[in-house]
Coordinates of C-alpha atoms in Angstrom, one line a residue:
R1 CA 122.9 109.7 27.9
Q2 CA 119.3 110.0 28.9
H3 CA 117.6 106.8 30.0
S4 CA 115.1 105.2 32.5
A5 CA 112.3 107.1 30.7
S6 CA 108.7 106.5 31.8
F7 CA 105.4 108.2 30.9
R8 CA 103.6 109.8 33.8
K9 CA 99.8 109.9 34.2
N10 CA 99.8 113.6 33.3
G11 CA 101.5 112.8 29.9
S12 CA 104.9 114.1 30.8
I13 CA 108.1 112.0 30.5
L14 CA 110.3 111.3 33.5
L15 CA 114.0 110.4 32.8
L16 CA 117.5 110.2 34.3
D17 CA 120.1 112.3 32.4
N18 CA 123.5 111.3 33.6
K19 CA 125.2 113.7 31.1
G20 CA 127.7 111.0 30.2
Y21 CA 131.4 111.8 30.7
A22 CA 131.2 115.5 31.4
D23 CA 134.2 117.6 32.4
E24 CA 134.9 118.1 36.1
N25 CA 133.0 121.4 36.2
T26 CA 129.8 119.8 35.0
R27 CA 129.8 116.4 36.6
F28 CA 126.3 115.9 37.8
S29 CA 123.3 113.8 36.9
R30 CA 119.8 115.1 37.0
L31 CA 116.2 113.8 36.9
L32 CA 114.0 115.6 34.4
E33 CA 110.2 115.6 33.9
I34 CA 109.5 117.0 30.4
N35 CA 106.2 118.0 28.7
P36 CA 106.6 116.3 25.3
A37 CA 104.2 118.8 23.6
T38 CA 106.1 121.9 24.6
L39 CA 109.5 120.3 25.5
A40 CA 109.4 122.4 28.7
V41 CA 111.1 120.9 31.8
T42 CA 108.3 120.8 34.4
W43 CA 110.4 119.3 37.2
S44 CA 114.1 118.6 37.8
Y45 CA 116.4 117.4 40.5
A46 CA 120.2 117.6 40.3
G47 CA 121.3 117.1 43.9
S48 CA 123.2 119.8 45.9
K49 CA 126.7 120.6 47.1
K50 CA 125.8 118.9 50.4
Q51 CA 124.4 115.9 48.6
P52 CA 125.7 115.7 45.1
F53 CA 124.0 113.4 42.6
Y54 CA 126.3 111.9 39.9
T55 CA 126.4 108.6 38.2
P56 CA 128.3 108.7 34.9
Y57 CA 126.3 105.7 33.5
W58 CA 123.5 103.4 34.7
G59 CA 121.2 104.7 37.3
R60 CA 117.4 104.7 37.4
V61 CA 114.5 106.8 38.6
Q62 CA 111.1 105.4 39.5
P63 CA 108.0 107.4 40.5
L64 CA 106.4 106.1 43.7
P65 CA 102.7 106.1 44.5
N66 CA 103.2 108.6 47.3
G67 CA 104.5 111.2 44.8
N68 CA 108.2 110.7 45.7
Y69 CA 110.9 109.2 43.6
L70 CA 113.1 106.2 44.1
V71 CA 116.6 106.8 42.6
T72 CA 119.6 104.6 42.1
E73 CA 123.0 106.2 41.8
S74 CA 124.5 102.9 40.5
T75 CA 128.2 103.7 40.2
K76 CA 128.2 104.8 43.9
G77 CA 125.9 102.0 45.1
R78 CA 123.5 104.5 46.5
L79 CA 119.7 104.1 46.6
F80 CA 117.6 107.0 47.9
E81 CA 114.1 108.4 48.0
I82 CA 113.4 112.1 47.4
T83 CA 110.3 114.2 47.6
S84 CA 109.1 116.3 44.6
E85 CA 110.7 119.3 46.5
G86 CA 114.0 117.5 46.3
K87 CA 114.3 116.6 50.0
T88 CA 115.9 113.3 50.8
V89 CA 113.6 110.9 52.7
W90 CA 116.2 108.2 53.2
T91 CA 119.5 107.0 51.7
L92 CA 121.1 103.6 51.6
R93 CA 124.6 103.1 50.4
K94 CA 126.1 99.7 49.5
K95 CA 129.5 99.4 51.1
N96 CA 131.0 97.0 48.5
I97 CA 129.9 97.3 44.9
A98 CA 132.8 95.3 43.5
N99 CA 130.6 92.2 43.1
G100 CA 127.6 94.0 41.6
I101 CA 125.2 96.7 42.5
R102 CA 122.2 94.6 43.5
Y103 CA 120.9 94.8 47.1
S104 CA 119.9 91.6 48.9
I105 CA 116.7 91.6 51.0
D106 CA 118.9 91.5 54.1
E107 CA 120.4 94.9 53.1
L108 CA 116.9 96.4 52.7
P109 CA 115.3 95.4 56.1
F110 CA 112.4 97.9 55.7
L111 CA 111.2 95.8 52.7
K112 CA 110.9 92.6 54.8
Q113 CA 107.7 94.0 56.4
N114 CA 106.0 93.4 53.1
N115 CA 107.7 90.1 52.2
P116 CA 107.0 87.0 54.3

């Protein structure tokens, strides 16, 4: 169940692996950066006990110009930014995801600075 793949400038592949419908002991998603020549995992993020990361389907990861990553944990309505060290910069959680998982511009006030 890997998806949201993108090639990085260094030639590696960044992707979200939500591991599908794993058993209760292995329910976590992870972000992986893989060297396609060697198949080595060069970077990963899997959350922590304090801030678990799991979306059984959907989800997305996007590298940001500042070196951080924008991540959507779709099934929980959570959007967050992490550093390459795995530290959370900010988190936004949508309270009601019954009508979809899109955020309106009013729910993301920090984006209004760049949108007239």
